[in-house]
Coordinates of C-alpha atoms in Angstrom, one line a residue:
Chain A
M24 CA 39.0 23.3 -21.2
A25 CA 35.8 22.2 -19.7
L26 CA 33.7 22.9 -16.7
H27 CA 32.3 20.0 -14.7
F28 CA 28.6 20.8 -14.1
E29 CA 26.3 18.9 -11.8
L30 CA 22.6 19.6 -11.2
V31 CA 21.2 17.8 -8.2
T32 CA 17.7 17.6 -6.8
P33 CA 16.6 15.7 -3.7
A34 CA 15.0 13.1 -6.0
K35 CA 17.9 12.5 -8.3
L36 CA 21.1 13.6 -10.0
V37 CA 19.7 15.5 -13.0
R38 CA 23.0 16.3 -14.8
S39 CA 26.6 15.5 -14.5
E40 CA 28.6 16.5 -17.5
D41 CA 31.4 18.6 -18.8
V42 CA 30.3 21.9 -20.4
H43 CA 31.8 25.1 -21.6
M44 CA 29.9 27.6 -19.5
V45 CA 26.9 27.8 -17.2
V46 CA 25.0 30.9 -16.3
V47 CA 23.3 30.7 -12.9
P48 CA 20.5 33.0 -11.7
G49 CA 22.1 34.0 -8.4
S50 CA 20.0 35.8 -5.8
E51 CA 22.1 38.9 -6.3
G52 CA 22.3 38.7 -10.0
E53 CA 23.2 36.2 -12.7
F54 CA 26.7 34.9 -13.0
G55 CA 28.5 32.9 -15.5
V56 CA 30.9 30.1 -14.5
L57 CA 33.7 29.1 -16.7
E58 CA 36.5 26.6 -15.9
G59 CA 38.8 27.7 -13.2
H60 CA 36.4 29.9 -11.4
A61 CA 37.3 30.9 -7.9
P62 CA 35.5 29.1 -5.0
F63 CA 32.2 30.7 -4.7
M64 CA 28.8 30.0 -3.2
S65 CA 25.5 31.7 -3.7
T66 CA 21.8 31.1 -3.2
I67 CA 19.8 31.1 -6.3
R68 CA 16.4 32.6 -7.2
D69 CA 13.8 30.9 -9.3
G70 CA 14.8 31.0 -12.9
A71 CA 16.6 29.3 -15.7
V72 CA 20.1 27.9 -15.6
Q73 CA 21.7 28.3 -19.0
V74 CA 24.1 25.6 -20.1
Y75 CA 26.4 26.4 -22.9
K76 CA 27.8 23.1 -24.1
T77 CA 30.2 24.7 -26.5
E78 CA 31.6 28.2 -26.9
G79 CA 29.2 30.4 -28.8
G80 CA 26.6 27.6 -29.1
Q81 CA 23.0 27.9 -28.2
P82 CA 22.3 27.6 -24.5
E83 CA 20.1 24.9 -23.1
E84 CA 17.8 26.3 -20.4
I85 CA 16.8 24.4 -17.3
Q86 CA 14.2 25.9 -15.0
V87 CA 15.1 25.6 -11.3
R88 CA 13.4 26.6 -8.1
G89 CA 15.0 27.1 -4.7
G90 CA 18.5 26.1 -3.9
F91 CA 22.0 27.3 -4.2
A92 CA 25.1 27.0 -6.4
E93 CA 28.6 26.1 -5.3
V94 CA 31.7 26.5 -7.3
G95 CA 34.6 24.4 -6.0
L96 CA 37.8 22.8 -7.3
N97 CA 35.8 20.1 -9.0
G98 CA 33.4 22.3 -10.8
L99 CA 30.0 23.8 -10.4
T100 CA 27.3 22.1 -8.4
V101 CA 23.8 23.4 -8.4
L102 CA 21.6 22.1 -5.7
A103 CA 18.0 22.8 -6.6
E104 CA 14.8 21.8 -4.8
H105 CA 12.7 21.5 -8.0
V106 CA 13.8 21.2 -11.6
E107 CA 11.4 21.5 -14.5
G108 CA 12.0 19.9 -17.9
Chain B
M4 CA -10.5 -36.7 14.4
A5 CA -11.8 -34.1 12.0
S6 CA -14.0 -35.3 9.3
L7 CA -12.8 -35.5 5.7
K8 CA -15.0 -32.6 4.7
E9 CA -13.6 -30.4 7.4
L10 CA -10.0 -31.2 6.5
K11 CA -10.7 -30.5 2.9
G12 CA -12.1 -27.1 3.9
R13 CA -9.1 -26.2 6.0
I14 CA -6.7 -27.2 3.2
N15 CA -8.5 -25.0 0.8
S16 CA -8.6 -22.0 3.2
V17 CA -4.8 -22.3 3.9
K18 CA -4.2 -22.5 0.2
S19 CA -6.0 -19.3 -0.5
T20 CA -4.2 -17.6 2.4
Q21 CA -1.0 -18.8 0.8
K22 CA -2.0 -17.3 -2.5
I23 CA -2.5 -13.9 -0.8
T24 CA 0.8 -13.9 1.0
K25 CA 2.6 -15.0 -2.1
A26 CA 1.1 -12.2 -4.1
K27 CA 1.9 -9.7 -1.4
Q28 CA 5.5 -10.9 -1.3
M29 CA 5.9 -10.5 -5.0
V30 CA 4.4 -7.0 -4.9
A31 CA 6.7 -6.1 -2.0
A32 CA 9.7 -7.4 -4.0
A33 CA 8.9 -5.2 -6.9
K34 CA 8.2 -2.2 -4.8
L35 CA 11.4 -2.7 -2.8
R36 CA 13.5 -2.4 -6.0
K37 CA 11.8 0.9 -6.7
A38 CA 12.2 2.2 -3.2
Q39 CA 15.8 1.3 -3.1
A40 CA 16.4 3.1 -6.4
A41 CA 14.7 6.2 -5.0
A42 CA 16.8 6.0 -1.9
E43 CA 20.0 5.8 -3.9
A44 CA 19.0 8.6 -6.2
A45 CA 18.6 10.9 -3.2
R46 CA 22.0 10.3 -1.9
P47 CA 24.1 12.7 -4.0
Y48 CA 21.9 15.7 -2.9
A49 CA 22.1 14.7 0.7
S50 CA 25.8 14.2 0.7
R51 CA 26.6 17.5 -1.1
L52 CA 24.3 19.4 1.2
A53 CA 26.0 17.8 4.2
D54 CA 29.4 18.9 2.8
V55 CA 28.3 22.5 2.3
M56 CA 26.6 22.5 5.8
A57 CA 29.8 21.3 7.3
S58 CA 32.0 24.0 5.8
L59 CA 29.5 26.7 6.6
A60 CA 28.6 25.6 10.1
S61 CA 32.3 25.4 11.2
K62 CA 32.7 29.0 10.2
V63 CA 29.6 30.3 12.0
A64 CA 29.9 27.9 15.0
G65 CA 30.3 29.7 18.3
N66 CA 28.9 32.9 16.8
D67 CA 26.1 34.3 19.0
N68 CA 23.9 35.4 16.2
A69 CA 24.1 32.1 14.4
P70 CA 20.6 31.0 13.2
L71 CA 18.3 29.6 15.9
L72 CA 18.1 26.2 14.2
L73 CA 21.8 25.8 14.5
R74 CA 22.5 27.0 18.1
G75 CA 19.2 25.9 19.6
T76 CA 17.2 27.6 22.3
G77 CA 20.0 27.2 24.8
C78 CA 18.3 24.7 27.0
S79 CA 17.4 21.1 26.6
E80 CA 14.4 20.5 28.8
R81 CA 11.6 19.7 26.4
H82 CA 12.3 17.0 23.9
L83 CA 10.2 16.2 20.8
L84 CA 10.4 12.7 19.3
V85 CA 9.5 12.6 15.7
V86 CA 8.5 8.9 15.1
I87 CA 8.1 7.7 11.5
N88 CA 6.1 4.6 11.0
T89 CA 4.5 3.0 8.0
D90 CA 0.9 3.3 7.1
K91 CA 0.3 -0.3 6.3
G92 CA 0.8 -3.5 8.3
L93 CA 1.9 -6.9 7.1
C94 CA 5.5 -6.0 7.5
G95 CA 6.6 -8.2 10.4
G96 CA 8.0 -6.5 13.5
L97 CA 9.1 -3.3 11.8
N98 CA 6.7 -1.0 13.4
S99 CA 6.8 -2.5 16.8
N100 CA 10.6 -2.2 16.7
I101 CA 10.4 1.4 15.8
V102 CA 7.9 2.1 18.5
R103 CA 10.0 0.2 21.0
A104 CA 13.0 2.2 20.2
A105 CA 11.0 5.5 20.5
L106 CA 9.5 4.5 23.8
A107 CA 12.9 3.4 25.2
K108 CA 14.4 6.8 24.2
A109 CA 11.4 8.6 25.8
R110 CA 11.8 6.7 29.0
A111 CA 15.5 7.4 29.1
L112 CA 14.8 11.1 28.6
I113 CA 12.1 11.1 31.3
A114 CA 14.5 9.3 33.7
D115 CA 16.9 12.2 33.1
G116 CA 14.1 14.6 34.2
K117 CA 13.2 15.9 30.8
Q118 CA 9.8 16.4 29.2
V119 CA 9.0 14.3 26.2
Q120 CA 6.5 15.0 23.5
F121 CA 5.7 13.1 20.3
Y122 CA 5.1 14.0 16.7
L123 CA 3.9 11.0 14.7
V124 CA 4.2 10.3 11.0
G125 CA 2.5 7.2 9.6
K126 CA -0.6 5.4 10.9
K127 CA 0.9 2.3 12.6
G128 CA 2.7 4.1 15.4
R129 CA -0.3 6.0 16.7
A130 CA -2.1 3.4 18.8
P131 CA 0.9 2.0 20.8
I132 CA 2.4 5.4 21.5
R133 CA -1.0 6.9 22.5
R134 CA -1.4 4.0 24.9
A135 CA 2.0 4.5 26.5
F136 CA 1.9 8.3 26.6
P137 CA -1.7 9.4 26.2
D138 CA -1.1 13.2 26.6
A139 CA 2.3 13.6 25.0
V140 CA 1.3 13.5 21.3
I141 CA 1.3 17.0 20.0
G142 CA 0.9 16.4 16.4
Q143 CA 0.8 13.9 13.6
F144 CA 1.2 13.8 9.9
D145 CA -0.8 11.6 7.6
T146 CA 1.1 10.0 4.8
S147 CA -1.6 7.5 3.9
E148 CA -3.1 9.5 1.1
V149 CA -0.1 9.6 -1.1
R150 CA 1.2 6.5 -2.7
N151 CA 4.9 7.3 -2.4
P152 CA 5.9 9.8 0.3
G153 CA 8.3 12.1 -1.5
Y154 CA 10.1 15.4 -1.1
E155 CA 6.9 17.4 -0.8
E156 CA 5.8 15.4 2.3
G157 CA 9.3 15.9 3.8
E158 CA 8.8 19.7 3.1
K159 CA 5.5 19.7 4.9
I160 CA 6.7 17.8 7.9
A161 CA 9.7 20.1 8.2
A162 CA 7.6 23.2 7.9
E163 CA 5.3 21.9 10.7
L164 CA 8.3 21.1 12.9
M165 CA 9.8 24.5 12.3
G166 CA 6.5 26.1 13.1
L167 CA 6.4 24.2 16.4
F168 CA 10.0 25.1 17.1
E169 CA 9.5 28.8 16.4
A170 CA 6.4 28.7 18.7
A171 CA 8.9 27.4 21.3
K172 CA 7.0 24.1 21.9
F173 CA 10.2 22.2 22.3
D174 CA 14.0 22.6 22.6
V175 CA 15.4 19.5 21.0
A176 CA 13.9 17.3 18.4
H177 CA 15.0 13.7 17.6
L178 CA 14.0 11.6 14.6
V179 CA 13.2 8.0 15.1
Y180 CA 12.9 5.8 12.0
A181 CA 14.3 2.6 10.6
T182 CA 17.3 2.5 8.3
F183 CA 17.2 -0.1 5.6
K184 CA 20.1 -2.5 5.8
S185 CA 18.8 -5.4 3.8
A186 CA 15.5 -7.2 3.2
L187 CA 16.2 -9.1 6.4
A188 CA 17.5 -6.2 8.7
Q189 CA 16.0 -2.8 9.3
D190 CA 17.6 -1.0 12.2
P191 CA 15.6 1.4 14.3
T192 CA 17.7 4.6 14.3
E193 CA 17.5 7.7 16.4
Q194 CA 19.1 11.0 15.5
Q195 CA 19.0 14.6 16.6
I196 CA 17.6 17.0 14.0
I197 CA 16.9 20.2 15.9
P198 CA 19.1 22.0 16.7
V199 CA 20.9 20.8 13.6
P200 CA 24.0 19.0 14.7
A201 CA 27.0 20.4 12.7
P202 CA 28.2 17.6 10.4
E203 CA 31.9 16.8 10.7
A204 CA 33.9 18.7 8.2
A205 CA 35.6 16.4 5.8
A206 CA 39.3 16.3 6.7
G207 CA 41.8 17.2 4.0
D208 CA 39.2 19.1 2.1
D209 CA 40.7 22.4 3.2
S210 CA 42.3 23.6 0.0
G211 CA 43.2 26.9 1.5
A212 CA 41.2 28.7 -1.1
V213 CA 39.0 31.4 0.3
V214 CA 35.4 30.8 -0.7
E215 CA 33.3 33.8 -1.5
Y216 CA 29.8 33.9 -0.3
E217 CA 26.9 35.7 -1.9
P218 CA 24.9 37.2 -0.1
G219 CA 26.7 36.4 3.2
E220 CA 27.6 33.2 5.1
E221 CA 24.9 33.7 7.6
E222 CA 22.2 34.4 5.0
I223 CA 23.1 31.3 3.1
L224 CA 23.1 29.3 6.3
T225 CA 19.7 30.6 7.3
E226 CA 18.4 29.4 4.0
L227 CA 20.3 26.2 4.1
L228 CA 19.2 24.9 7.5
P229 CA 15.5 24.5 6.7
R230 CA 16.6 22.8 3.5
Y231 CA 18.9 20.5 5.4
L232 CA 16.0 19.6 7.7
K233 CA 13.7 18.8 4.8
T234 CA 16.4 16.7 3.2
Q235 CA 16.8 14.7 6.4
L236 CA 13.1 14.1 6.7
F237 CA 12.9 13.2 3.1
G238 CA 15.7 10.7 3.6
A239 CA 14.0 9.2 6.6
L240 CA 10.8 8.8 4.5
L241 CA 12.7 7.0 1.8
E242 CA 14.4 4.8 4.3
I243 CA 11.1 3.9 5.9
A244 CA 9.6 3.1 2.5
A245 CA 12.4 0.8 1.6
S246 CA 12.3 -0.8 5.1
E247 CA 8.6 -1.4 4.9
Q248 CA 8.9 -3.2 1.6
G249 CA 11.9 -5.2 2.7
A250 CA 10.2 -6.2 6.0
S251 CA 7.0 -7.0 4.2
M252 CA 8.8 -9.2 1.7
T253 CA 10.5 -11.2 4.4
A254 CA 7.4 -11.5 6.5
M255 CA 5.3 -12.6 3.5
D256 CA 8.0 -15.1 2.4
N257 CA 7.9 -16.7 5.9
A258 CA 4.1 -16.7 5.8
T259 CA 4.0 -18.4 2.4
R260 CA 6.5 -21.0 3.6
N261 CA 4.5 -21.7 6.8
A262 CA 1.3 -22.0 4.8
G263 CA 3.1 -24.6 2.5
D264 CA 4.1 -26.6 5.6
L265 CA 0.6 -26.5 7.0
I266 CA -0.9 -27.6 3.7
Q267 CA 1.5 -30.6 3.5
K268 CA 0.6 -31.6 7.1
L269 CA -3.1 -31.3 6.4
T270 CA -2.8 -33.2 3.2
I271 CA -1.1 -36.1 4.9
Q272 CA -3.8 -36.1 7.6
Y273 CA -6.5 -36.0 5.0
N274 CA -5.0 -38.9 3.0
R275 CA -4.6 -41.0 6.1
S276 CA -8.1 -40.5 7.3
R277 CA -9.5 -41.3 3.8
Q278 CA -7.4 -44.5 3.7
A279 CA -8.6 -45.4 7.2
A280 CA -12.2 -44.9 6.1
I281 CA -11.7 -47.1 3.0
T282 CA -10.0 -49.8 5.1
T283 CA -12.9 -49.8 7.6
E284 CA -15.4 -50.1 4.8
L285 CA -13.5 -53.1 3.2
V286 CA -13.3 -54.9 6.5
E287 CA -17.0 -54.5 7.0
I288 CA -17.8 -55.8 3.6
I289 CA -15.5 -58.8 4.0
A290 CA -16.9 -59.6 7.5
G291 CA -20.4 -59.3 6.1
A292 CA -19.6 -61.7 3.2
E293 CA -18.1 -64.2 5.6
A294 CA -21.1 -64.2 7.8
L295 CA -23.3 -65.4 5.0

């Protein structure tokens, strides 16, 4: 019961791990992705990606700028131009 | 026959040259490792982006209101060659190979009756291309102030190219750079970047699932195309950085070895002439003693 989450920037692969849930700041509103999400693609606006490692746990926030998120069969991939922290 | 003093001077000068080339070789080897790591780190992003592009482009392909960057201006009369060179020399034939590939491409296009213009990145390509096509250079980008050209430079170059494209200065753009194969081989490569060639969709990836797009496919594609262009330029900058260090390492290794050979030869010559001088002196002394 885990979602495979990858955060990639042009310079490097920032994250590649299994997490519980990720909340992504989509350009038309935030959306949370759990395991088994339907295939989906969205551009993202500048903001924080919240990573919930476990259910009910404290989210870890990663600031991203410019890019898009893709949900496929093998999990969630966030392609961001810049990542802070 | 050079005098002993002259020979000694030459040996010393070759020795200090060898020291310089050896230092440069070691620096290049260290930098090469870094450049290769950077090139490798950039790969996941590029490949993911290409995947997404492929799936989107195949959906929008053939559509009349597809973004301009994808379908082009509809004609292919004016070509722009974006030539990426290094800023520094001492890297063997790397830059001349790139320039040669660019000029060959330009001549082939001109032979087909097309117009050719150049956009130059890096210092080392400017002089030879200006010489061959004095009026065709419409822009250049200076990467010499930054130590390691990175994504920001890719972004700036892409922005300038898109500005030129929107101002209808050219119809098709090609990128000429060197791909890093190994420290011994860097291949000049030429690829089309504008209009963006639709990457081949990965076969067997079609899971049948309907992908939902937010906002819409075309909006995403319009955002994606400039990003794709930036990534390609960034990739080319990384390749050229790795190629530069690789070529430099090989060239400096050769130079160090040649200097070593030269030193050996000069040393032998030096020792021989010294011995000859000593022998002559001895013969003179003996002859003088016998005469008494």
